[in-house]
mmCIF file of C-alpha atoms in Angstrom:
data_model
loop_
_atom_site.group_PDB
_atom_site.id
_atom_site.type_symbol
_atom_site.label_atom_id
_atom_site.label_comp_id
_atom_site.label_asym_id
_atom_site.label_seq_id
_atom_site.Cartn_x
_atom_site.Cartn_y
_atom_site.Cartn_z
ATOM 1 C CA UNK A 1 90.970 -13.201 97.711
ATOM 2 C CA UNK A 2 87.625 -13.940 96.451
ATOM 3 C CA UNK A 3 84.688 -14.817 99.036
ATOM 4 C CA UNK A 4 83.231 -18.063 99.095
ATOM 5 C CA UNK A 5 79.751 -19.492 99.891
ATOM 6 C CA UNK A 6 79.246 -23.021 100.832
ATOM 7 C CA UNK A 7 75.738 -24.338 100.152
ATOM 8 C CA UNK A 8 76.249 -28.090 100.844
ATOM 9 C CA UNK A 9 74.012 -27.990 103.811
ATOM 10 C CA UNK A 10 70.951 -26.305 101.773
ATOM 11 C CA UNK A 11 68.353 -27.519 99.889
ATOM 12 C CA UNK A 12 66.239 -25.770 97.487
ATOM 13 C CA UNK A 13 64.974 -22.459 97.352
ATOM 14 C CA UNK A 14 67.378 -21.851 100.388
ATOM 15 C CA UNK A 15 70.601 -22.777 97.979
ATOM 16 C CA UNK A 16 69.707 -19.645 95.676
ATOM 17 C CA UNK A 17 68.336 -17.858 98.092
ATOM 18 C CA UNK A 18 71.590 -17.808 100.416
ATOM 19 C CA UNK A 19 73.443 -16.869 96.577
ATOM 20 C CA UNK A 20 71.452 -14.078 96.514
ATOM 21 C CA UNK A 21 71.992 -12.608 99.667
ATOM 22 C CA UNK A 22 75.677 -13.073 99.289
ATOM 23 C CA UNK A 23 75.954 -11.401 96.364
ATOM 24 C CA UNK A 24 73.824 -8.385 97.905
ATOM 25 C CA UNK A 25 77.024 -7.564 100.224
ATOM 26 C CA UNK A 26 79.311 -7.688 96.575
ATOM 27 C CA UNK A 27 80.001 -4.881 94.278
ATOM 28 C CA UNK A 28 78.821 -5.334 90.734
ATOM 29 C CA UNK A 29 81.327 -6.608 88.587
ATOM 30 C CA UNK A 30 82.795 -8.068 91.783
ATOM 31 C CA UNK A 31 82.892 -11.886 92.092
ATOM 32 C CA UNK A 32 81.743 -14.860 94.298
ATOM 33 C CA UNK A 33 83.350 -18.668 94.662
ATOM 34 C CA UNK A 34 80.039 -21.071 95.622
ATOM 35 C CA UNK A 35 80.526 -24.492 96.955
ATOM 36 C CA UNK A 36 77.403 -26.620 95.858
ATOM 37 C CA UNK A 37 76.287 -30.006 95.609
ATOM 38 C CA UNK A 38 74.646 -31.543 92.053
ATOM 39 C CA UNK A 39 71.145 -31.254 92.939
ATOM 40 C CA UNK A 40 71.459 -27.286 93.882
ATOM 41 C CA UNK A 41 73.576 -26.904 89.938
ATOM 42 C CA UNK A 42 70.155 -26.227 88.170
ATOM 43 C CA UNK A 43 68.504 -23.640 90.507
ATOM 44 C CA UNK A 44 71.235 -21.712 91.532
ATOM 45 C CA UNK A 45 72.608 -21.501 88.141
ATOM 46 C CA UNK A 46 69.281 -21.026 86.300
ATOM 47 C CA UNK A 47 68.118 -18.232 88.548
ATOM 48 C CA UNK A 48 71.983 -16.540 88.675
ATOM 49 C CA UNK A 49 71.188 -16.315 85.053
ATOM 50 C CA UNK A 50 67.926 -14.936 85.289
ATOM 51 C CA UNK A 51 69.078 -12.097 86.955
ATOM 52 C CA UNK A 52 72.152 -11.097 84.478
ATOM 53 C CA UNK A 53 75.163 -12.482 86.706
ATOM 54 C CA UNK A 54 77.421 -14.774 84.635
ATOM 55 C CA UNK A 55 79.541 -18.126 85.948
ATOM 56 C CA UNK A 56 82.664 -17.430 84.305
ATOM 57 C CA UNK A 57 84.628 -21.028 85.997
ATOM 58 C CA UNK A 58 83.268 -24.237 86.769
ATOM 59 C CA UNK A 59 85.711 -26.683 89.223
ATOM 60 C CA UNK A 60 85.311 -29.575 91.219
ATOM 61 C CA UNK A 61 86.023 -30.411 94.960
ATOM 62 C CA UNK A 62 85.706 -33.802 95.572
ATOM 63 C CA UNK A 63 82.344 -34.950 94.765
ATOM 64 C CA UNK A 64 81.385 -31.227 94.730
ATOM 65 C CA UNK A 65 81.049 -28.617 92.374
ATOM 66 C CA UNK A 66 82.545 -25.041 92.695
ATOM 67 C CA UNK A 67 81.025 -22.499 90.798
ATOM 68 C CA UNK A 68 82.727 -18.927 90.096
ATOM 69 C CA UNK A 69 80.237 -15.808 89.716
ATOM 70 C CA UNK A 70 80.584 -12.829 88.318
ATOM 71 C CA UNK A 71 78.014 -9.920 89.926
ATOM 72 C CA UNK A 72 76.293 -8.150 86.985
ATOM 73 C CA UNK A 73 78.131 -4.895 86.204
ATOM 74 C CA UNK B 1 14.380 -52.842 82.781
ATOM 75 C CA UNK B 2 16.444 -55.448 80.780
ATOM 76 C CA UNK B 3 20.433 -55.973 80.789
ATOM 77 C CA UNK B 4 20.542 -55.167 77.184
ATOM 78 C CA UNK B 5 18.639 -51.842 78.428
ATOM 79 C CA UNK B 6 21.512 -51.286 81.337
ATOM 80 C CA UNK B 7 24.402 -51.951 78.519
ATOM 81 C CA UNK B 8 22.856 -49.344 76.010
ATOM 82 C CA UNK B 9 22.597 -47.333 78.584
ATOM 83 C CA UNK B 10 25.925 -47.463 80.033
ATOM 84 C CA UNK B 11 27.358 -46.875 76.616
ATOM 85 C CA UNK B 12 25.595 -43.198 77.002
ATOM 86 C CA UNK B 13 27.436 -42.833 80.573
ATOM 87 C CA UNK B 14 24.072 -43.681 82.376
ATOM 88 C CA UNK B 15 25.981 -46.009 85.043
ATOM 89 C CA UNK B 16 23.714 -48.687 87.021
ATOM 90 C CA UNK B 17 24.231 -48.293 90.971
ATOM 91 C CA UNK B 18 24.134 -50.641 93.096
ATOM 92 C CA UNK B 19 20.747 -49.642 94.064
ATOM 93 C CA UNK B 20 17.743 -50.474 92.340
ATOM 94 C CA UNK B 21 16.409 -48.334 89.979
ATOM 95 C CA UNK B 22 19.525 -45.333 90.329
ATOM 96 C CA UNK B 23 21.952 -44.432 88.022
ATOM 97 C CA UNK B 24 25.268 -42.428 88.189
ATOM 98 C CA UNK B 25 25.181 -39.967 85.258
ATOM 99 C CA UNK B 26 29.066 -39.396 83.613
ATOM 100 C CA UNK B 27 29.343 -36.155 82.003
ATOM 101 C CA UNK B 28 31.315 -35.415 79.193
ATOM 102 C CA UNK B 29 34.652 -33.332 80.296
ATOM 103 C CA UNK B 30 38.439 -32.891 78.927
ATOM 104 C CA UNK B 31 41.235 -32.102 80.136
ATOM 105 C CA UNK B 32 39.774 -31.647 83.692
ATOM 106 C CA UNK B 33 38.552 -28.008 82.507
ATOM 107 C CA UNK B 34 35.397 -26.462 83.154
ATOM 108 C CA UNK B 35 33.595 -23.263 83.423
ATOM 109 C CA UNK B 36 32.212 -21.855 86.619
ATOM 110 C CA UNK B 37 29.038 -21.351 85.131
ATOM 111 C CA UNK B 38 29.051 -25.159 84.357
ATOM 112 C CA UNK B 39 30.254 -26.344 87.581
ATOM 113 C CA UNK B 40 27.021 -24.068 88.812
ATOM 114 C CA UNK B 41 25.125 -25.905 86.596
ATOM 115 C CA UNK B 42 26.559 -29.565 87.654
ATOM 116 C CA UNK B 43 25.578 -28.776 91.476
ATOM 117 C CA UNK B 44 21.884 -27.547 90.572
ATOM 118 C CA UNK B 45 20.998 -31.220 88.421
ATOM 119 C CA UNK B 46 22.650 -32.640 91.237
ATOM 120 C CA UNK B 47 20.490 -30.963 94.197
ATOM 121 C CA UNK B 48 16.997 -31.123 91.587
ATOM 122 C CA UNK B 49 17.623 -35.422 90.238
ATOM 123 C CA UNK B 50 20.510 -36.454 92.180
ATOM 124 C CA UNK B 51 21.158 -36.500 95.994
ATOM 125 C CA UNK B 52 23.570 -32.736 96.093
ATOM 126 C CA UNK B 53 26.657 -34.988 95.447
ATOM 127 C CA UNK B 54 28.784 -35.594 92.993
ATOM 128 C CA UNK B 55 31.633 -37.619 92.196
ATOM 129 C CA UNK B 56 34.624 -36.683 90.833
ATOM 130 C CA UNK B 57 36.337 -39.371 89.051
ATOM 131 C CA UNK B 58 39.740 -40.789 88.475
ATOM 132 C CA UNK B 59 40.082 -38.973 85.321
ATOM 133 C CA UNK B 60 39.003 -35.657 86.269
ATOM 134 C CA UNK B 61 35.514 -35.792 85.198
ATOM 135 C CA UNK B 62 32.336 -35.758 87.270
ATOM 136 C CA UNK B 63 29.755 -38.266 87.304
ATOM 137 C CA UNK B 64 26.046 -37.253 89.087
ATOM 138 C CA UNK B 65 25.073 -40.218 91.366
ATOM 139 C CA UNK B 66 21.624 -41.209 92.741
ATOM 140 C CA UNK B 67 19.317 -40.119 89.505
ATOM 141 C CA UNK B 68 16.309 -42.035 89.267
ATOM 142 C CA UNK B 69 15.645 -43.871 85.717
ATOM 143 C CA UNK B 70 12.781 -41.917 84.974
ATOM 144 C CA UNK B 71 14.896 -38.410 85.329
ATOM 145 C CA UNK B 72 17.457 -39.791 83.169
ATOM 146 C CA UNK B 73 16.324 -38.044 79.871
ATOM 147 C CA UNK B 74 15.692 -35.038 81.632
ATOM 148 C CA UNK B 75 18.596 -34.946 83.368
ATOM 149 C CA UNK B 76 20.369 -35.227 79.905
ATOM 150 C CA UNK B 77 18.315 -32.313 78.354
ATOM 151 C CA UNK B 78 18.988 -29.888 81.536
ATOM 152 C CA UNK B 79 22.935 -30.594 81.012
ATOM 153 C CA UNK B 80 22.394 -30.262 76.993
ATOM 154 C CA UNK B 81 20.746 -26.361 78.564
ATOM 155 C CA UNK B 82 24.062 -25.552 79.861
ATOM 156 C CA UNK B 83 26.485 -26.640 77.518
ATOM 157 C CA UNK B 84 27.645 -30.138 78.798
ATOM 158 C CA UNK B 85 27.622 -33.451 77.358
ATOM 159 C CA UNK B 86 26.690 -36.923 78.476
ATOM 160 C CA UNK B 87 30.173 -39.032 78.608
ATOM 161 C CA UNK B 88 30.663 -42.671 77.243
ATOM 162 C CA UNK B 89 31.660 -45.974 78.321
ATOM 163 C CA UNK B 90 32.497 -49.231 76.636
ATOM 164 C CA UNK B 91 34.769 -49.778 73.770
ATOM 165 C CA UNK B 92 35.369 -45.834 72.923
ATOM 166 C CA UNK B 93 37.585 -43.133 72.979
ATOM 167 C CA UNK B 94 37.470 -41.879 76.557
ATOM 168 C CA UNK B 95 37.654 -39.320 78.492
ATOM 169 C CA UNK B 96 40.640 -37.184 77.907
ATOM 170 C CA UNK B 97 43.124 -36.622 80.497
ATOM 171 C CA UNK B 98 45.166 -33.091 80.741
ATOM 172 C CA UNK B 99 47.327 -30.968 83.453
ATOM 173 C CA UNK B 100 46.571 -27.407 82.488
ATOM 174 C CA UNK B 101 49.721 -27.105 80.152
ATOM 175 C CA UNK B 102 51.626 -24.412 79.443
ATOM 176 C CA UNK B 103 48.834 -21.629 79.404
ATOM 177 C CA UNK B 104 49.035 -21.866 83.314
ATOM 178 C CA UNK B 105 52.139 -23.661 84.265
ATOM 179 C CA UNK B 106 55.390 -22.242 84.353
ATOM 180 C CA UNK B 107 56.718 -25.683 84.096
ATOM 181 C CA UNK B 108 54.777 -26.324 80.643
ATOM 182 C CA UNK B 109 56.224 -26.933 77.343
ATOM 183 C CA UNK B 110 53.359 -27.447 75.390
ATOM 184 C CA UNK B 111 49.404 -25.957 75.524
ATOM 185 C CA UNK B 112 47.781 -29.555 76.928
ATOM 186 C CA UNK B 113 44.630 -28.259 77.705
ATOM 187 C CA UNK B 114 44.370 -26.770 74.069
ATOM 188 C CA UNK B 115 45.726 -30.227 72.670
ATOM 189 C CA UNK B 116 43.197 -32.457 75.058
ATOM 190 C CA UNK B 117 40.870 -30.285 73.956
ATOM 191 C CA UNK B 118 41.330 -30.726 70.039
ATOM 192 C CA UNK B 119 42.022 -34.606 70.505
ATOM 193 C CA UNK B 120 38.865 -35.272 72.685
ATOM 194 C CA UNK B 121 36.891 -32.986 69.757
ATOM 195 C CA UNK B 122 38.186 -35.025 67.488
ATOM 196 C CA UNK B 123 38.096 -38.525 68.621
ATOM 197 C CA UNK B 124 35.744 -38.766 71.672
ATOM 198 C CA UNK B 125 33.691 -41.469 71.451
ATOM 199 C CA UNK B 126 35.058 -42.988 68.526
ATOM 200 C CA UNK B 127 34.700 -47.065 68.762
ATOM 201 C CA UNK B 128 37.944 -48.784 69.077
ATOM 202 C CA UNK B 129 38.528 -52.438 70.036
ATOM 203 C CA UNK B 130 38.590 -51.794 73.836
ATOM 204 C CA UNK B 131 38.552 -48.617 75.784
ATOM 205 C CA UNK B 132 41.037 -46.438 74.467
ATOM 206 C CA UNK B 133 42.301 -43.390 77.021
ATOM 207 C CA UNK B 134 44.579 -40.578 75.651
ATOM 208 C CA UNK B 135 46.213 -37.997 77.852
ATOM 209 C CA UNK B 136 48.392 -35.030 77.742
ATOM 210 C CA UNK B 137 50.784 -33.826 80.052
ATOM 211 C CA UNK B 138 52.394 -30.229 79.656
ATOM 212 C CA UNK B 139 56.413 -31.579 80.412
ATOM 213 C CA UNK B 140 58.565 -34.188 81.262
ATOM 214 C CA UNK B 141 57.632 -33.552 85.052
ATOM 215 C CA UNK B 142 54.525 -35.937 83.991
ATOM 216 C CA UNK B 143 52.011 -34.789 86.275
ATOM 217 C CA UNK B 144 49.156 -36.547 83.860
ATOM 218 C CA UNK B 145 51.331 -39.403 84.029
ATOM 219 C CA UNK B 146 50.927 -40.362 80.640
ATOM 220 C CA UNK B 147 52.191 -43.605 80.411
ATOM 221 C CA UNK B 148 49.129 -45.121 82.232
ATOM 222 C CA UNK B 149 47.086 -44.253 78.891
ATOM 223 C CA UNK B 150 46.950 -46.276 75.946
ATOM 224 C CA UNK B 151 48.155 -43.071 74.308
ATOM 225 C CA UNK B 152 49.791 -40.277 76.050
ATOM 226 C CA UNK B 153 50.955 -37.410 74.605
ATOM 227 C CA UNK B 154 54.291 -35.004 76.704
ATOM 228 C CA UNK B 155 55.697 -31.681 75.972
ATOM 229 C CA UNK B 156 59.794 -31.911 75.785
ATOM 230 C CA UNK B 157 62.357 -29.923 74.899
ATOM 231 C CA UNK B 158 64.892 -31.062 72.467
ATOM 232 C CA UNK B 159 68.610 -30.103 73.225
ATOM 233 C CA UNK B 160 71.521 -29.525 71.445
ATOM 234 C CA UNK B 161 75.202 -29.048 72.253
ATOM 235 C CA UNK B 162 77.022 -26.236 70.398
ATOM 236 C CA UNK B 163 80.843 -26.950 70.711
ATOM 237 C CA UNK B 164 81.743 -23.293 70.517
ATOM 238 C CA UNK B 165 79.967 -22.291 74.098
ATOM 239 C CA UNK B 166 80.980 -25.344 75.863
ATOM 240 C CA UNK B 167 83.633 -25.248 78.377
ATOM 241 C CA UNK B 168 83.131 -28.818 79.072
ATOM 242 C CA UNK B 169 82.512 -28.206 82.882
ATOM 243 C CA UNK B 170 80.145 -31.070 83.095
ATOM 244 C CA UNK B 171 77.558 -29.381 84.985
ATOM 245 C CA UNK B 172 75.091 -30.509 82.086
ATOM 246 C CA UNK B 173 76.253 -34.211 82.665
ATOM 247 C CA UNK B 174 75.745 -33.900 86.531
ATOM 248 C CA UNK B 175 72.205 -32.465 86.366
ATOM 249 C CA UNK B 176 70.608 -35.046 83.661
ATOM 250 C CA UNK B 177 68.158 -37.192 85.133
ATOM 251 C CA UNK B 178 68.465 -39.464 82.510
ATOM 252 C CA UNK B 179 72.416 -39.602 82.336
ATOM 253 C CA UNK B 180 71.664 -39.282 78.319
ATOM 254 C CA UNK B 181 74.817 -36.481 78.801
ATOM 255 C CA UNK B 182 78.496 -38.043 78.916
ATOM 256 C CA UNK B 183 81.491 -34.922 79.266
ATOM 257 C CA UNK B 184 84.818 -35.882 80.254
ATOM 258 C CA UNK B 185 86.672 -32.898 81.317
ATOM 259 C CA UNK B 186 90.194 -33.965 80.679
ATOM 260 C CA UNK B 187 89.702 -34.900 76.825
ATOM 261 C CA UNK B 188 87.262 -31.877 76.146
ATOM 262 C CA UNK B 189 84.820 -34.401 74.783
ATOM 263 C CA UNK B 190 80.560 -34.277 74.718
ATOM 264 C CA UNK B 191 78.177 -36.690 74.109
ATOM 265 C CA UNK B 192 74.366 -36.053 74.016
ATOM 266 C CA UNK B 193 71.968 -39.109 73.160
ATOM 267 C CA UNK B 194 68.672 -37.887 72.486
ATOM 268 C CA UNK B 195 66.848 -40.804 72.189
ATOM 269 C CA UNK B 196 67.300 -41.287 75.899
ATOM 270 C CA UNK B 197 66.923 -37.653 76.647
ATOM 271 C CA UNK B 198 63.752 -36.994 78.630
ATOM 272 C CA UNK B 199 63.356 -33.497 77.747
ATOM 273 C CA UNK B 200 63.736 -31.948 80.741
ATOM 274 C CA UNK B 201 65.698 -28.974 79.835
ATOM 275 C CA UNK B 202 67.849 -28.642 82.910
ATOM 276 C CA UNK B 203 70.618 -29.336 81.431
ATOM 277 C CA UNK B 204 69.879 -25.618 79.122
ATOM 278 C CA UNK B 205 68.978 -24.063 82.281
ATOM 279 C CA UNK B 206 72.142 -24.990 84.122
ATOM 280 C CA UNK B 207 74.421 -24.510 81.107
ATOM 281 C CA UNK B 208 76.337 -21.542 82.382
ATOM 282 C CA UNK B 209 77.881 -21.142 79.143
ATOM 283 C CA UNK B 210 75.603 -21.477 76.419
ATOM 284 C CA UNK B 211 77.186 -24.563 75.206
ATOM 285 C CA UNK B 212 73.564 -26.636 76.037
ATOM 286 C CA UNK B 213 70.205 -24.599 74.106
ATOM 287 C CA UNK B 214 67.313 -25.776 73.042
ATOM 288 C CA UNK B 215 67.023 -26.855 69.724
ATOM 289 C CA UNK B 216 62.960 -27.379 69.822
ATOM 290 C CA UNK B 217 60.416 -27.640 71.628
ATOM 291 C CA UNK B 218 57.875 -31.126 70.039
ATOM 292 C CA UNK B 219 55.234 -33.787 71.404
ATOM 293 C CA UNK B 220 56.933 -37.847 72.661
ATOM 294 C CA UNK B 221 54.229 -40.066 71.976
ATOM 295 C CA UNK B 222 53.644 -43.439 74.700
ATOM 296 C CA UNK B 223 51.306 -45.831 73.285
ATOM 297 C CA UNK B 224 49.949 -49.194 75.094
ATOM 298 C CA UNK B 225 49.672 -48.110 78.998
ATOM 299 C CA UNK B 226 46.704 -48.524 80.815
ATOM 300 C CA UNK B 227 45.999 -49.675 84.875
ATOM 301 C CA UNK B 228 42.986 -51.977 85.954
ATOM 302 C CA UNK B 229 44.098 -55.419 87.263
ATOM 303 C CA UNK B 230 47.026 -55.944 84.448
ATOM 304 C CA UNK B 231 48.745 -52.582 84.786
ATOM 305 C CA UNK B 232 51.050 -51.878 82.196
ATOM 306 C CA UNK B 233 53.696 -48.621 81.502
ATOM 307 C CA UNK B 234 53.409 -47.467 77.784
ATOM 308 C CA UNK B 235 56.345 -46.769 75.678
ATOM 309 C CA UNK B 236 57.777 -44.473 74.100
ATOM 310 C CA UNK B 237 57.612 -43.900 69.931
ATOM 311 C CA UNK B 238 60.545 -42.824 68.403
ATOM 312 C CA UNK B 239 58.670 -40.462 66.686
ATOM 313 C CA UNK B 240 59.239 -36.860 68.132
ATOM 314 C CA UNK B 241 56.456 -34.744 66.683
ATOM 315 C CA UNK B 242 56.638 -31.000 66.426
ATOM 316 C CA UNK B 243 53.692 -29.283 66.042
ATOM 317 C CA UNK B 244 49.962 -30.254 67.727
ATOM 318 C CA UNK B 245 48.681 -31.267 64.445
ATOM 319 C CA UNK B 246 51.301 -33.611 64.187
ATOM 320 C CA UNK B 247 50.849 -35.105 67.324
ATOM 321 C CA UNK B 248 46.517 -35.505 66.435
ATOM 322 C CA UNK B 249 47.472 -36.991 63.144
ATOM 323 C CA UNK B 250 49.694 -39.644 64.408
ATOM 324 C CA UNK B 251 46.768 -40.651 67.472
ATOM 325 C CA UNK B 252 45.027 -40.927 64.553
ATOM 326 C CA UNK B 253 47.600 -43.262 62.986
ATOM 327 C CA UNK B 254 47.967 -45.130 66.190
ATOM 328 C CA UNK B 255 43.992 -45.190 66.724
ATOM 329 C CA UNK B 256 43.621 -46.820 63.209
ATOM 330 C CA UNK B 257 46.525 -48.994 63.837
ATOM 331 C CA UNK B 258 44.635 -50.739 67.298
ATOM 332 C CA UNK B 259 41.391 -50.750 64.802
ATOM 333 C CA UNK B 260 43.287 -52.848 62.310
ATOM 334 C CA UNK B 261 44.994 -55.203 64.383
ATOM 335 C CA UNK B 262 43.337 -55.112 68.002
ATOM 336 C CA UNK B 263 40.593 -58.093 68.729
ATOM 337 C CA UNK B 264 37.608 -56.815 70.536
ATOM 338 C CA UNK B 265 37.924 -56.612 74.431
ATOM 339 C CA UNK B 266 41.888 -56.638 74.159
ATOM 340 C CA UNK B 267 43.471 -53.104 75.235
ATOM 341 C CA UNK B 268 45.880 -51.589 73.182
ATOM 342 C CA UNK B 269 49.183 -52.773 75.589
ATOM 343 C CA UNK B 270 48.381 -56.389 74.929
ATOM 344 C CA UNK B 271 47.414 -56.183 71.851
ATOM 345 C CA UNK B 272 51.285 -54.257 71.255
ATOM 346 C CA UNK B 273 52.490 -57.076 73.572
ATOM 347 C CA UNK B 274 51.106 -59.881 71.481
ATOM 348 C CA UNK B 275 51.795 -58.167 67.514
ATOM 349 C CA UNK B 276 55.034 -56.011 69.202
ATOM 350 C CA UNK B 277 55.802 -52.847 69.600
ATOM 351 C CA UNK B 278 57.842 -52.331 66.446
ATOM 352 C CA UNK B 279 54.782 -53.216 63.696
ATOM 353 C CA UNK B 280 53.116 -50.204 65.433
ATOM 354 C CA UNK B 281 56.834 -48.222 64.601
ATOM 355 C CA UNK B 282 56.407 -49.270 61.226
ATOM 356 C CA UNK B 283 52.931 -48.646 60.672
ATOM 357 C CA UNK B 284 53.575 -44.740 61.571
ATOM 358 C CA UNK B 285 56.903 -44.756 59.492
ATOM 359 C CA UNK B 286 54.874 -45.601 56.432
ATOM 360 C CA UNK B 287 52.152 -43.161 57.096
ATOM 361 C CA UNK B 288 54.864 -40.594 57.462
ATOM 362 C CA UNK B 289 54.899 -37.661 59.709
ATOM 363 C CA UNK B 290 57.200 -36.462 62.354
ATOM 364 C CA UNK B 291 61.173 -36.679 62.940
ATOM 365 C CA UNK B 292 63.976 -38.673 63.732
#
């Protein structure tokens, strides 16, 4: 099953911060389900980017968004 | 000393005080930027004619209070020594206002220092109807706040949807500040409206799929703000100007625009408020340059 992060209770830099740390403890290529409200999308996304991981699913849970990452390889 | 002598004076940034016989000195700066060297400079004329003070104002220049009349001329040549200039007041081109653009700020989209610096060489001083205060802020975070100015100038980035990377996710959507971005998820539809789009560029950055890039990067034009008592917010041109030269050419436009049609004392807002904002529209479309 694939781990999951919730970062409703963050705010910024904590919300990418806390992504980053998670995805210290997962094997490249491995992959990571993140709970996250609207405001955190362009942070956590923009700096998951930066550093070469990829979102390969977007999905929503209730008024939240659930992002799926893939660790670079 | 007569009032005509106080009003020729103020013209040449010599400011009357209060107190008999002193005069605040305005110096000629843009964009906020100066040298050490200058600043050095600044605090010696201050300690030899002034009192060691000076006053920085609400456009990020610095005026030298407390200078006698009689030390006015040479307090003019020992700037002139160094390098700086004496401002201006009265119906001119002000002051230029910048934030320092994207040379220093990793939030910039456009070089604002460089541009305040080219449109304050080129039209400092000028005569215009009324005062006439341009500024330029590096993005749409607005730090300048360039819609107090009768013309502001702001770095945005244009975007553009490509169909092919979008996954319609709606992330883009839910991170516009300006809700210019409609996706519905069920019908795979996108809708982008530019001409509400502030330029932002978060919804590029939070794209995880490539579907949002940036198509340009270009200069949104806001004529007729100003403060004082009768504050109003200037608007925005639909204009969208691409390259710096573009953006000085069509101040000029606007500049000659206020000349034609402003009366003497009115700012440029009310005198847009009282001809409308669409014969200033039509004056640029005529005299061509830019897109959209």
């Amino acid at each position: 099953m694939t781990p999951s992060l919730d970062i409703t209770g963050f705010v910024c830099p904590m919300t990418f911060v806390r992504v980053k740390m998670r995805l210290e403890a997962i094997a490249p290529g491995g992959r990571l389900l993140v709970v996250l409200k609207d405001q955190a999308l362009k942070n956590v996304i923009s700096s998951l980017k930066t550093d070469g991981h990829t979102v390969v699913g977007v999905s929503r849970q209730d008024e939240n968004f659930v992002i799926e990452i893939e660790k670079k390889a | 000393m007569k009032d005509a002598d106080y009003a020729e004076l103020k013209k040449g940034g010599m400011m009357r005080q209060r107190e008999e016989g002193r005069f605040s000195v305005r110096l000629h700066v843009a964009g906020g930027g100066l040298t050490a060297r200058e600043l050095a400079a600044i605090a010696a004329i201050a300690e030899r004619f002034g009192r060691g003070a000076v006053h920085l104002t609400t456009r990020q220049g610095v005026e030298i209070p407390h200078v006698a009349a009689a030390d006015l001329a040479a307090v003019k040549e020992a700037l002139a020594e160094s390098g700086i200039g004496v401002g201006v007041c009265g119906p001119t081109v002000r002051t230029v206002t910048a934030c320092q653009g994207s040379a220093v700020c990793p939030s910039g989209v456009i070089d604002a220092a460089a541009l305040a610096a080219t449109l304050d060489t080129t039209f400092y001083g000028a005569p215009a109807p009324h005062k006439f205060k341009f500024a330029v802020t590096g993005c749409a975070n607005n730090c300048i706040k360039v819609e107090e100015n009768d013309l502001g100038v702001k770095g945005w980035i244009e975007p553009c949807w490509h169909k092919d990377g979008c996954n319609y996710c709606g992330i883009c959507a839910a991170v516009c500040p300006s809700r210019s971005i409609a996706v519905s998820t069920d019908a795979d539809t996108h809708d982008l409206d530019v001409g509400t789009c502030i330029g932002c560029g978060d919804c590029i950055a939070a794209c995880p799929s490539g579907g949002m890039q940036e198509k340009g990067k270009g200069y949104l034009i806001y004529a007729g703000g100003k403060f004082g008592r009768t504050p109003l917010l200037g608007r925005r041109l639909g204009k969208v100007l691409r390259t710096p030269e573009e953006a000085v050419e069509t101040a000029r436009q606007v500049l000659d625009f206020f000349r034609a049609v402003g009366k003497p004392k009115e700012r440029f807002g009310d005198t847009l408020k009282r001809v409308g904002f669409d014969a200033l529209e039509s004056h640029l479309a005529h005299h061509g340059g830019g897109h959209r």
